Every structure is written in structure tokens, then in C-alpha cells.
Short mmCIF file of C-alpha atoms and ligand atoms in Angstrom, two decimals:
data_model
loop_
_atom_site.label_atom_id
_atom_site.label_comp_id
_atom_site.label_asym_id
_atom_site.label_seq_id
_atom_site.Cartn_x
_atom_site.Cartn_y
_atom_site.Cartn_z
CA MET A 901 0.04 -0.09 0.02
CA GLN A 902 1.72 3.57 -1.07
CA SER A 903 0.79 6.44 0.57
CA ILE A 904 -0.24 9.81 -0.85
CA LYS A 905 2.67 11.20 0.75
CA LYS A 906 4.81 9.16 -2.06
CA LEU A 907 3.08 11.31 -4.83
CA LYS A 908 5.58 13.73 -6.86
CA ASN A 909 4.76 16.04 -9.75
CA ILE A 910 0.88 15.46 -9.81
CA GLU A 911 0.22 19.44 -10.72
CA GLY A 912 -2.78 19.33 -13.16
CA LYS A 913 -3.18 15.29 -12.36
CA ILE A 914 -6.97 14.74 -11.85
CA ALA A 915 -6.98 12.51 -8.77
CA LEU A 916 -9.96 10.35 -8.25
CA VAL A 917 -10.69 10.25 -4.39
CA ARG A 918 -13.20 7.46 -2.85
CA VAL A 919 -14.51 8.89 0.39
CA ASP A 920 -17.06 7.72 2.61
CA PHE A 921 -19.70 10.58 2.76
CA ASN A 922 -22.23 8.26 3.36
CA VAL A 923 -23.19 10.46 6.25
CA PRO A 924 -26.96 11.13 8.24
CA ILE A 925 -29.29 13.64 6.75
CA LYS A 926 -32.36 14.63 7.94
CA ASN A 927 -34.77 17.28 6.11
CA ASP A 928 -31.60 17.94 3.42
CA LYS A 929 -29.24 18.63 6.14
CA VAL A 930 -25.98 16.66 7.01
CA GLU A 931 -26.56 15.61 10.91
CA ASP A 932 -23.16 14.72 11.62
CA ASP A 933 -20.11 15.93 9.54
CA PHE A 934 -17.59 13.76 11.48
CA ARG A 935 -16.56 11.60 8.13
CA ILE A 936 -16.48 15.28 6.05
CA LYS A 937 -14.20 16.34 8.42
CA LYS A 938 -12.04 13.54 8.28
CA ALA A 939 -11.23 13.62 4.92
CA ILE A 940 -10.45 17.11 4.41
CA PRO A 941 -6.43 16.81 5.26
CA THR A 942 -6.61 14.54 2.37
CA ILE A 943 -8.31 16.69 -0.05
CA LYS A 944 -5.81 19.71 1.10
CA PHE A 945 -2.88 17.90 0.75
CA LEU A 946 -3.62 17.06 -2.92
CA GLN A 947 -4.65 20.32 -3.28
CA ASN A 948 -1.35 21.82 -2.20
CA LYS A 949 0.17 19.58 -4.47
CA GLY A 950 -1.94 21.60 -7.36
CA ALA A 951 -4.02 18.34 -8.52
CA LYS A 952 -7.65 18.50 -9.68
CA ILE A 953 -9.85 16.69 -7.12
CA VAL A 954 -12.72 14.61 -7.90
CA LEU A 955 -14.43 12.83 -5.06
CA ILE A 956 -16.46 10.03 -5.49
CA SER A 957 -18.53 8.20 -2.52
CA HIS A 958 -21.97 6.37 -2.13
CA LEU A 959 -24.79 7.44 0.04
CA GLY A 960 -27.42 5.17 1.61
CA LYS A 961 -28.68 2.27 -0.47
CA GLY A 962 -28.65 3.86 -3.65
CA LEU A 963 -31.23 2.64 -6.61
CA SER A 964 -34.27 0.87 -5.52
CA ALA A 965 -35.10 -2.52 -7.06
CA SER A 966 -37.37 -0.77 -9.64
CA GLY A 967 -34.58 1.38 -10.71
CA THR A 968 -35.59 4.83 -8.71
CA SER A 969 -32.45 6.77 -7.72
CA GLY A 970 -31.47 7.04 -4.38
CA GLU A 971 -30.55 10.04 -2.35
CA SER A 972 -28.56 12.51 -3.78
CA LEU A 973 -25.06 13.67 -2.39
CA LEU A 974 -26.29 17.40 -2.84
CA PRO A 975 -26.71 18.42 0.94
CA VAL A 976 -23.34 16.76 1.53
CA GLY A 977 -21.95 19.15 -0.92
CA ILE A 978 -23.14 21.79 0.64
CA ALA A 979 -21.96 20.47 3.97
CA LEU A 980 -18.59 19.99 2.45
CA ASN A 981 -18.19 23.77 1.48
CA LYS A 982 -18.14 24.58 5.22
CA PHE A 983 -14.55 22.95 5.11
CA ILE A 984 -13.35 23.63 1.49
CA LYS A 985 -14.53 25.30 -1.75
CA ALA A 986 -16.31 22.31 -3.75
CA LYS A 987 -18.68 21.99 -6.73
CA PHE A 988 -21.27 19.45 -6.38
CA VAL A 989 -21.93 17.81 -9.78
CA PRO A 990 -25.20 15.78 -10.27
CA ASN A 991 -24.38 12.91 -11.97
CA ILE A 992 -21.48 10.94 -12.51
CA PHE A 993 -20.81 9.87 -16.32
CA GLY A 994 -23.08 12.18 -17.90
CA LYS A 995 -22.46 15.25 -20.01
CA ILE A 996 -22.79 17.82 -16.98
CA ALA A 997 -19.70 15.53 -15.18
CA CYS A 998 -17.56 15.40 -18.31
CA ASP A 999 -17.77 19.08 -18.90
CA ALA A 1000 -17.41 19.75 -15.32
CA ILE A 1001 -14.00 17.69 -15.07
CA PHE A 1002 -12.78 18.91 -18.29
CA ASN A 1003 -13.31 22.48 -17.23
CA MET A 1004 -11.52 22.14 -13.81
CA LYS A 1005 -8.40 24.26 -12.81
CA ASN A 1006 -5.40 22.81 -10.86
CA LYS A 1007 -6.91 22.60 -7.01
CA ASP A 1008 -10.52 22.65 -7.83
CA VAL A 1009 -12.66 20.15 -6.15
CA ILE A 1010 -15.64 18.29 -7.46
CA LEU A 1011 -18.29 15.97 -6.03
CA LEU A 1012 -19.98 13.62 -8.30
CA GLU A 1013 -23.36 11.94 -7.56
CA ASN A 1014 -24.22 9.28 -5.47
CA LEU A 1015 -22.21 6.31 -6.87
CA ARG A 1016 -24.80 3.81 -5.86
CA ASN A 1017 -27.24 5.44 -8.07
CA ASP A 1018 -25.20 3.31 -10.81
CA LYS A 1019 -26.17 -0.50 -10.05
CA GLY A 1020 -22.47 -1.10 -11.15
CA GLU A 1021 -21.41 0.14 -7.81
CA GLN A 1022 -22.40 -2.92 -5.85
CA SER A 1023 -22.30 -5.41 -8.55
CA LEU A 1024 -18.40 -5.84 -9.12
CA ASN A 1025 -19.00 -4.69 -12.55
CA LYS A 1026 -15.77 -4.07 -14.42
CA ASN A 1027 -17.51 -1.92 -17.11
CA PHE A 1028 -18.18 0.72 -14.44
CA ALA A 1029 -15.04 0.52 -12.76
CA LYS A 1030 -13.33 1.31 -16.30
CA ASN A 1031 -15.74 4.16 -16.87
CA LEU A 1032 -14.73 5.41 -13.49
CA SER A 1033 -11.02 5.05 -14.30
CA LYS A 1034 -11.08 6.92 -17.63
CA LEU A 1035 -12.24 9.65 -15.34
CA ALA A 1036 -8.57 10.50 -13.72
CA ASP A 1037 -4.99 10.03 -13.74
CA PHE A 1038 -4.75 8.13 -10.54
CA TYR A 1039 -6.76 7.00 -7.58
CA VAL A 1040 -6.80 7.43 -3.58
CA ASN A 1041 -8.89 5.72 -1.33
CA GLU A 1042 -9.77 7.93 1.49
CA ALA A 1043 -12.82 5.41 2.44
CA PHE A 1044 -11.83 3.27 5.42
CA SER A 1045 -14.87 2.64 6.42
CA VAL A 1046 -16.27 1.10 3.21
CA SER A 1047 -13.02 -0.59 2.58
CA HIS A 1048 -14.66 -3.78 3.64
CA ARG A 1049 -17.14 -4.08 0.90
CA LYS A 1050 -16.38 -5.49 -2.11
CA ASP A 1051 -17.66 -2.80 -4.41
CA SER A 1052 -16.56 -1.56 -7.43
CA SER A 1053 -15.05 1.85 -6.56
CA ILE A 1054 -13.27 -0.12 -3.78
CA VAL A 1055 -11.96 -3.04 -5.10
CA LEU A 1056 -11.99 -3.02 -8.80
CA LEU A 1057 -11.17 0.49 -9.66
CA PRO A 1058 -7.81 0.60 -7.93
CA LYS A 1059 -6.56 -2.03 -10.26
CA LEU A 1060 -7.12 -0.06 -12.69
CA LEU A 1061 -5.10 3.29 -12.06
CA ASP A 1062 -1.92 4.12 -9.88
CA SER A 1063 -3.49 3.70 -6.34
CA TYR A 1064 -2.56 5.44 -3.03
CA ALA A 1065 -3.92 5.17 0.49
CA GLY A 1066 -5.30 8.60 1.81
CA LEU A 1067 -4.02 10.12 4.99
CA GLN A 1068 -6.74 8.97 7.09
CA LEU A 1069 -6.61 5.23 5.77
CA GLU A 1070 -2.94 5.10 6.31
CA GLU A 1071 -3.59 6.37 10.19
CA GLU A 1072 -6.17 3.58 10.57
CA VAL A 1073 -3.67 0.83 9.08
CA LYS A 1074 -1.23 2.31 11.32
CA ASN A 1075 -3.17 2.51 14.64
CA LEU A 1076 -5.34 -0.41 14.25
CA SER A 1077 -1.95 -2.67 13.62
CA LEU A 1078 -0.73 -1.94 17.03
CA VAL A 1079 -3.30 -4.51 18.31
CA PHE A 1080 -1.62 -7.16 15.82
CA LYS A 1081 1.86 -9.09 16.12
CA LYS A 1082 3.36 -8.09 19.60
CA PRO A 1083 0.91 -5.61 21.09
CA LYS A 1084 2.43 -3.83 24.09
CA LYS A 1085 1.30 -5.35 27.22
CA PRO A 1086 -0.71 -5.42 29.34
CA PHE A 1087 -3.23 -5.12 26.81
CA LEU A 1088 -6.66 -4.34 27.70
CA PHE A 1089 -9.83 -5.08 25.30
CA ILE A 1090 -12.85 -3.71 26.39
CA LEU A 1091 -16.13 -4.65 24.64
CA GLY A 1092 -19.65 -3.56 24.59
CA GLY A 1093 -22.47 -2.73 21.87
CA ALA A 1094 -24.96 -5.45 21.20
CA LYS A 1095 -25.58 -8.54 18.80
CA PHE A 1096 -23.07 -11.36 20.21
CA SER A 1097 -22.70 -13.08 16.55
CA THR A 1098 -21.20 -10.18 14.88
CA LYS A 1099 -18.58 -9.60 18.14
CA MET A 1100 -17.95 -13.15 18.73
CA PRO A 1101 -14.83 -13.52 16.34
CA LEU A 1102 -13.68 -10.20 18.24
CA ILE A 1103 -13.92 -12.08 21.73
CA GLN A 1104 -12.19 -15.23 20.33
CA LYS A 1105 -9.63 -13.23 18.99
CA TYR A 1106 -8.62 -11.23 21.89
CA LEU A 1107 -9.00 -13.65 24.42
CA LYS A 1108 -5.90 -15.05 22.95
CA SER A 1109 -4.08 -12.00 22.63
CA ALA A 1110 -5.35 -9.53 25.34
CA ASP A 1111 -4.33 -9.84 28.68
CA ASN A 1112 -8.16 -8.84 29.73
CA VAL A 1113 -11.22 -8.52 28.10
CA PHE A 1114 -13.76 -6.88 29.76
CA ILE A 1115 -17.64 -7.31 28.44
CA GLY A 1116 -20.12 -4.82 28.76
CA GLY A 1117 -23.24 -3.46 26.92
CA ALA A 1118 -25.82 -6.05 26.09
CA LEU A 1119 -23.15 -8.58 25.25
CA ALA A 1120 -22.86 -8.83 28.88
CA ASN A 1121 -26.13 -9.83 29.15
CA ASN A 1122 -25.26 -13.09 26.94
CA PHE A 1123 -22.72 -13.83 29.66
CA LEU A 1124 -24.75 -12.98 32.82
CA LYS A 1125 -27.19 -15.48 31.00
CA ALA A 1126 -25.42 -18.15 30.02
CA LYS A 1127 -23.79 -18.05 33.89
CA GLY A 1128 -27.31 -18.78 35.16
CA PHE A 1129 -27.99 -15.37 36.40
CA GLU A 1130 -31.63 -13.68 36.08
CA ILE A 1131 -31.61 -11.01 33.68
CA GLY A 1132 -35.23 -10.28 33.30
CA LYS A 1133 -36.38 -8.41 30.40
CA SER A 1134 -32.77 -7.44 29.25
CA LEU A 1135 -31.54 -7.42 25.65
CA VAL A 1136 -29.86 -10.83 24.66
CA SER A 1137 -29.02 -11.99 21.45
CA ASP A 1138 -28.42 -15.68 19.91
CA SER A 1139 -25.33 -16.78 22.29
CA LYS A 1140 -23.94 -19.72 19.98
CA GLY A 1141 -20.66 -20.34 20.83
CA ILE A 1142 -20.91 -18.70 24.29
CA GLU A 1143 -20.55 -22.12 26.19
CA LYS A 1144 -17.22 -22.53 24.90
CA ILE A 1145 -15.96 -19.36 25.37
CA LEU A 1146 -16.90 -20.05 29.17
CA LYS A 1147 -15.74 -23.32 29.38
CA ASN A 1148 -12.38 -22.18 28.49
CA ASN A 1149 -11.99 -18.82 30.20
CA SER A 1150 -13.69 -18.63 33.88
CA PRO A 1151 -14.61 -15.09 34.27
CA LEU A 1152 -13.87 -13.04 37.05
CA HIS A 1153 -16.24 -11.53 39.08
CA LYS A 1154 -14.69 -9.54 41.95
CA ALA A 1155 -11.90 -6.65 41.00
CA MET A 1156 -8.43 -7.98 40.68
CA ASP A 1157 -8.93 -11.32 42.33
CA GLY A 1158 -6.39 -13.23 40.03
CA GLN A 1159 -5.22 -13.22 36.37
CA GLY A 1160 -8.47 -14.29 34.83
CA LYS A 1161 -8.87 -12.85 31.51
CA LEU A 1162 -12.51 -12.61 30.82
CA ILE A 1163 -14.11 -9.96 33.34
CA LEU A 1164 -17.69 -9.59 33.45
CA PRO A 1165 -19.86 -6.69 35.20
CA ILE A 1166 -20.35 -7.44 38.84
CA ASP A 1167 -23.44 -4.88 39.04
CA VAL A 1168 -25.73 -3.44 36.78
CA VAL A 1169 -27.93 -0.33 36.25
CA VAL A 1170 -31.67 -1.50 35.92
CA SER A 1171 -34.94 0.14 34.92
CA SER A 1172 -38.03 -0.69 36.77
CA LYS A 1173 -41.04 1.03 36.37
CA ASN A 1174 -39.32 3.98 35.09
CA LYS A 1175 -36.96 4.07 38.02
CA PHE A 1176 -33.03 3.48 37.38
CA ILE A 1177 -31.75 1.49 39.99
CA ASN A 1178 -27.80 0.01 40.58
CA LYS A 1179 -27.50 -3.55 41.92
CA LYS A 1180 -25.40 -6.70 42.32
CA VAL A 1181 -25.60 -9.08 39.12
CA SER A 1182 -27.20 -11.73 41.66
CA GLU A 1183 -30.19 -8.94 42.59
CA ILE A 1184 -31.89 -8.50 39.04
CA LYS A 1185 -35.54 -8.99 38.96
CA LYS A 1186 -37.74 -10.67 36.28
CA ASN A 1187 -39.54 -7.50 35.76
CA GLU A 1188 -36.42 -5.66 35.15
CA THR A 1189 -34.27 -4.42 32.16
CA ILE A 1190 -30.73 -3.88 32.14
CA LEU A 1191 -29.47 -0.58 30.84
CA ASP A 1192 -26.09 -0.18 31.62
CA ILE A 1193 -23.15 -1.39 33.94
CA GLY A 1194 -23.06 -0.22 37.48
CA LYS A 1195 -20.96 1.80 39.66
CA GLU A 1196 -19.10 -1.15 41.22
CA SER A 1197 -17.88 -2.33 37.81
CA ILE A 1198 -16.82 0.86 36.27
CA LYS A 1199 -14.42 0.99 39.70
CA MET A 1200 -13.47 -2.69 38.74
CA ILE A 1201 -12.33 -1.53 35.18
CA GLU A 1202 -10.39 1.60 36.42
CA PRO A 1203 -7.31 -0.20 37.81
CA TYR A 1204 -7.07 -2.21 34.77
CA ILE A 1205 -7.07 0.85 32.60
CA LYS A 1206 -4.45 2.56 34.80
CA LYS A 1207 -1.96 -0.26 34.32
CA SER A 1208 -2.44 -1.18 30.58
CA LYS A 1209 -0.11 -0.30 27.77
CA LEU A 1210 -2.50 -0.53 25.08
CA ILE A 1211 -6.48 -0.39 25.54
CA LEU A 1212 -8.81 -1.36 22.53
CA TRP A 1213 -12.39 -0.67 22.83
CA ASN A 1214 -15.25 -1.13 20.55
CA GLY A 1215 -19.27 -0.63 21.36
CA PRO A 1216 -20.61 1.73 24.27
CA LEU A 1217 -21.26 -0.24 27.69
CA GLY A 1218 -24.97 0.23 28.00
CA LYS A 1219 -28.02 1.21 25.98
CA TYR A 1220 -26.80 4.87 25.67
CA GLU A 1221 -30.13 6.15 23.81
CA SER A 1222 -32.44 5.25 26.83
CA GLY A 1223 -29.99 6.77 29.91
CA GLY A 1224 -27.71 3.90 29.96
CA ASP A 1225 -25.06 6.11 28.74
CA VAL A 1226 -23.45 6.62 32.28
CA ALA A 1227 -20.77 4.28 32.21
CA THR A 1228 -19.73 4.79 28.63
CA LYS A 1229 -19.29 8.40 29.31
CA LYS A 1230 -17.23 7.67 32.68
CA ILE A 1231 -15.03 5.37 31.04
CA ILE A 1232 -14.30 8.03 27.90
CA LYS A 1233 -13.76 10.65 30.52
CA ILE A 1234 -10.87 8.54 32.02
CA LEU A 1235 -9.33 7.53 29.02
CA VAL A 1236 -9.34 11.42 27.81
CA LEU A 1237 -8.73 13.33 30.99
CA GLN A 1238 -6.30 10.89 32.99
CA SER A 1239 -4.97 8.43 30.77
CA ASN A 1240 -1.75 8.43 28.71
CA THR A 1241 -2.23 4.92 27.06
CA LYS A 1242 -2.34 4.50 23.80
CA THR A 1243 -6.10 3.75 23.10
CA ILE A 1244 -7.75 2.49 20.06
CA ILE A 1245 -11.57 3.52 19.61
CA GLY A 1246 -14.02 2.01 17.07
CA GLY A 1247 -17.58 1.16 16.45
CA GLY A 1248 -20.16 3.46 14.72
CA ASP A 1249 -22.28 3.69 18.12
CA LEU A 1250 -19.45 4.17 20.56
CA VAL A 1251 -17.96 7.01 18.18
CA SER A 1252 -21.08 8.97 18.05
CA VAL A 1253 -21.06 9.49 21.92
CA LEU A 1254 -17.59 10.18 21.69
CA SER A 1255 -17.81 12.67 19.14
CA LYS A 1256 -20.93 14.19 20.58
CA LEU A 1257 -19.06 14.79 23.99
CA GLU A 1258 -15.88 15.91 21.95
CA SER A 1259 -17.68 18.93 20.42
CA LYS A 1260 -19.23 19.77 23.95
CA ASN A 1261 -16.38 19.49 26.33
CA TYR A 1262 -13.53 17.51 25.20
CA LYS A 1263 -10.15 17.91 23.29
CA LEU A 1264 -9.05 14.73 22.40
CA LYS A 1265 -5.24 13.89 23.12
CA PRO A 1266 -2.98 12.02 20.25
CA ASN A 1267 -3.14 8.95 22.64
CA LEU A 1268 -6.34 8.09 21.68
CA PHE A 1269 -7.17 6.85 18.27
CA VAL A 1270 -10.92 7.02 17.04
CA SER A 1271 -11.48 4.89 13.92
CA THR A 1272 -13.56 6.23 11.25
CA GLY A 1273 -15.25 2.40 10.41
CA GLY A 1274 -18.10 0.57 11.63
CA GLY A 1275 -17.93 -2.70 10.38
CA ALA A 1276 -14.72 -2.06 8.68
CA THR A 1277 -13.02 -1.74 11.92
CA LEU A 1278 -14.47 -4.69 13.15
CA ASP A 1279 -13.27 -6.60 10.12
CA PHE A 1280 -10.06 -5.07 10.11
CA LEU A 1281 -9.62 -6.12 13.85
CA VAL A 1282 -10.24 -9.61 13.04
CA ASN A 1283 -8.49 -10.15 9.73
CA GLY A 1284 -5.56 -7.49 9.91
CA THR A 1285 -6.48 -6.29 6.57
CA LEU A 1286 -9.64 -5.41 4.38
CA PRO A 1287 -10.79 -6.01 0.49
CA GLY A 1288 -10.09 -2.11 -0.22
CA ILE A 1289 -6.39 -2.47 1.20
CA LYS A 1290 -5.66 -5.27 -0.40
CA ALA A 1291 -6.35 -4.03 -3.66
CA LEU A 1292 -4.28 -1.13 -2.94
CA GLY A 1293 -1.38 -3.49 -2.42
P1 ADP B 1457 -20.89 -0.06 18.01
O1 ADP B 1457 -21.49 0.55 16.82
O2 ADP B 1457 -20.04 0.66 18.36
O3 ADP B 1457 -19.98 -1.51 17.55
P2 ADP B 1457 -22.93 -2.09 18.65
O4 ADP B 1457 -23.52 -1.55 17.16
O5 ADP B 1457 -22.44 -3.48 18.42
O6 ADP B 1457 -21.85 -0.80 18.54
O7 ADP B 1457 -24.06 -1.99 19.58
C1 ADP B 1457 -24.53 -0.45 19.95
C2 ADP B 1457 -26.08 -1.18 20.48
O8 ADP B 1457 -26.11 -1.53 21.42
C3 ADP B 1457 -26.91 0.35 20.92
O9 ADP B 1457 -27.73 0.23 20.16
C4 ADP B 1457 -26.83 0.11 22.18
O10 ADP B 1457 -28.20 0.76 22.76
C5 ADP B 1457 -26.94 -1.43 22.64
N1 ADP B 1457 -26.61 -1.52 23.75
C6 ADP B 1457 -25.61 -1.55 24.46
N2 ADP B 1457 -26.10 -2.02 25.81
C7 ADP B 1457 -27.33 -2.23 25.66
C8 ADP B 1457 -28.10 -2.74 26.89
N3 ADP B 1457 -27.94 -2.97 28.41
N4 ADP B 1457 -29.06 -3.29 26.68
C9 ADP B 1457 -29.59 -2.87 25.43
N5 ADP B 1457 -29.04 -2.36 24.12
C10 ADP B 1457 -27.69 -2.24 24.55
MG1 MG B 1458 -23.49 0.03 15.73
#
């Protein structure tokens, strides 16, 4: 994989930059511009070298089964102009797009329409990729968060042009790779969120390579249930494979009582008749719902955070949308304000909690790396690479 930092003599050359501007839009307004912001350094880098920049992205699901166009990237084009002067072009291959590209001056930026409005994007279509390649002189992948998808602009297009990794993509690979090979020790993995089956490969992998694995979020419900605790009406997903994990790793239930790897919450916050109650995991009643991990569990993790040299955290520790955000915010605070440990944070939901806090209160220190991927980050953390990254090699 070659970095764009290696690029020379690109003045007047056309860069086709695959970005992930698949951002939430409501009433024609971009609600969260985190991903747009993250692509700006690469755009500016290419601009400073005098290139012409053509941005391509998907948005939403694109074409419907009956062939009607999906969402337009126009609102994104407007949001992008808060950061950089850019022109939105409402098609990909039509005359408007061709004319716009032909008339570009050095350092100009244009954003083409939603790639998924062409069915070629998601059908590994060689012709589609070929037509895209004709628009430019070289290709840049600055779309880490879609690089787990075998979409034409991600895996076929880089084979047809000289291809480079954008600055954020390079940072993602550099930082996420810290957990592979020889991670710094002690290495703590904190895992929350929901849907046991999607997180199971991570649990298995990091029970091998991390020194401690703390499980929170709805995933902890799966474990507590499998251990025979009453979990009331709490959310649980399919727990296939959990017995084997528990057989090979007897979980810790008390702070620091040995060298056990797997650590489960010792208390939780439940909602019961609209009240939030902190209680031991052994005291949950049938009509209660676990929303968050409890105070004692947070205290239990703190010393692990202090002694670790590397921390990986994926997934929120509670149902943060409905008041179960206390533990997640507390741990973020510890990591942001008190810790200098190299910490990698990933997962769409966890990152959205963090970026809301960041915009209000916090300035992130360089020891914290926040991954832009959701599914892509999970896949990278399991496999150490992604189809879109392989295609750059
Ligand atoms: P990420 O996107 O950060 O990887 P996930 O998508 O795996 O995280 O999980 C996020 C979801 O998990 C959120 O919708 C959150 O409400 C849910 N969740 C976490 N803890 C609980 C809980 N105790 N009960 C119900 N839902 C929970
Ligand atoms: Mg999620």
C-alpha cells in the first residue's frame, strides 16, 4: 500500500478520491459531519500539490429494486463547503460531469453524484470501474469505513489506475495494526454493544492476544444469562458459542482477584417502573431491564485501565440512547482526561457518543485514536486487512 505522501509531480493531474460521505441526513441537512471532516486533510494535501480533485462516494442504499434513484449527495456537497470550496455535480458519467471535470483548474474540487445510483457500484462491474478510471489520472482510497465492502469503486477501480492510500486510511491501518503481532502489554480489550454473533470473532481473537477482556453492553447480558443469572427483560441476542468461551475462560467477578482474562460486570443499572436502580448482578428481578453496567463495575475496570499499556475499546457499555450512557461517558472521561495510554476506539455507536462529547467538552489527546469505521473496523480487527486495502497493494 502506497501513501499519497509518496506522490510526486501531480500538478494538473486528476485525482479520483473515493471518500465515505455516507453521512446521516435529515430534512436535506447533514446531521453529523465527522466523516467529511476526516477526509479534509487528504483533499488539502492533494490541493497543495496542485492536483485537480474528483470526489466519489456512495450514500444510503442507492437504486431501488424498481430502478428509482436513491438519495442525492447534494446536501453533502453543501456541508463540504463549510470546510473547503467544492462544486457538486449531479451525475457521474453524464455530460455535466464530463464538462465539469474537463473545465477544472488546478486545486479545484468537485463531488460527483451518489455512486450507488448506478447499479455497477455494488455488482462488481468491470465496465463501471473502467468508466470511472477514465475520469482521472490516479486513484486515492480515503474511505476506510467502506473498505470492507467488495464494491466496484473499492476493489476494482484501484486495479485500473495508480492507487494510493489517503492520510486517514493510512492512520487507520497504522493504529489498528498496533493490536496485531506484538501488542504492548498489558493489553486491555473493552467490548460493549449488542449482537453477540457479530462480536464473537473479536471475543475469540482477543481472549487469545489481550491480557484482559472486559465485556459490557448487551453482550454482558448474554454472558450473565449463560452463567445462570436472572436478567429479566434485558436484551439478549443469539449466544451460539458462548458455552465454549466460558468453559475455556472462567470469568472474574471481583476486582483484581487473580489473573483471569475474561471480566464481566459485577453490578448493573436496571430500569424498573421508570426508575433506574444500581444493583448486583445476582439481584436482578424478572420484570427489570439492564440498561448499563453499574458503579462497582466501573470502579473495577479503572485499575485495569491504569496499568494497561494498550487499550482497544469497541461498542458502548450500555443502552446509551435511553439513559444507559453513564458508564460509557465515565470511561471516556477517564481515557480522555486521565490516561496517556495508547487507546484505540472503534464502532459506529461508541464513536457517536464520543464525538458528541468531543464537540461539547473534550479535546482528544494524541494517545487516543478514533477509528472512522463501523463494520470495517470490526473486520480489520479480526482479519488485519480489508478487501479495499488489499486492492491497493
Ligand atoms: P458499535 O456500533 O459501537 O460497534 P454496536 O452496534 O455493537 O456498537 O451496539 C450498539 C447498540 O448496543 C446500541 O444501540 C446500544 O443501545 C446497544 N446496547 C448496549 N448496551 C445495551 C443494553 N444493556 N441493553 C440494550 N441495548 C444495549
Ligand atoms: Mg453499531
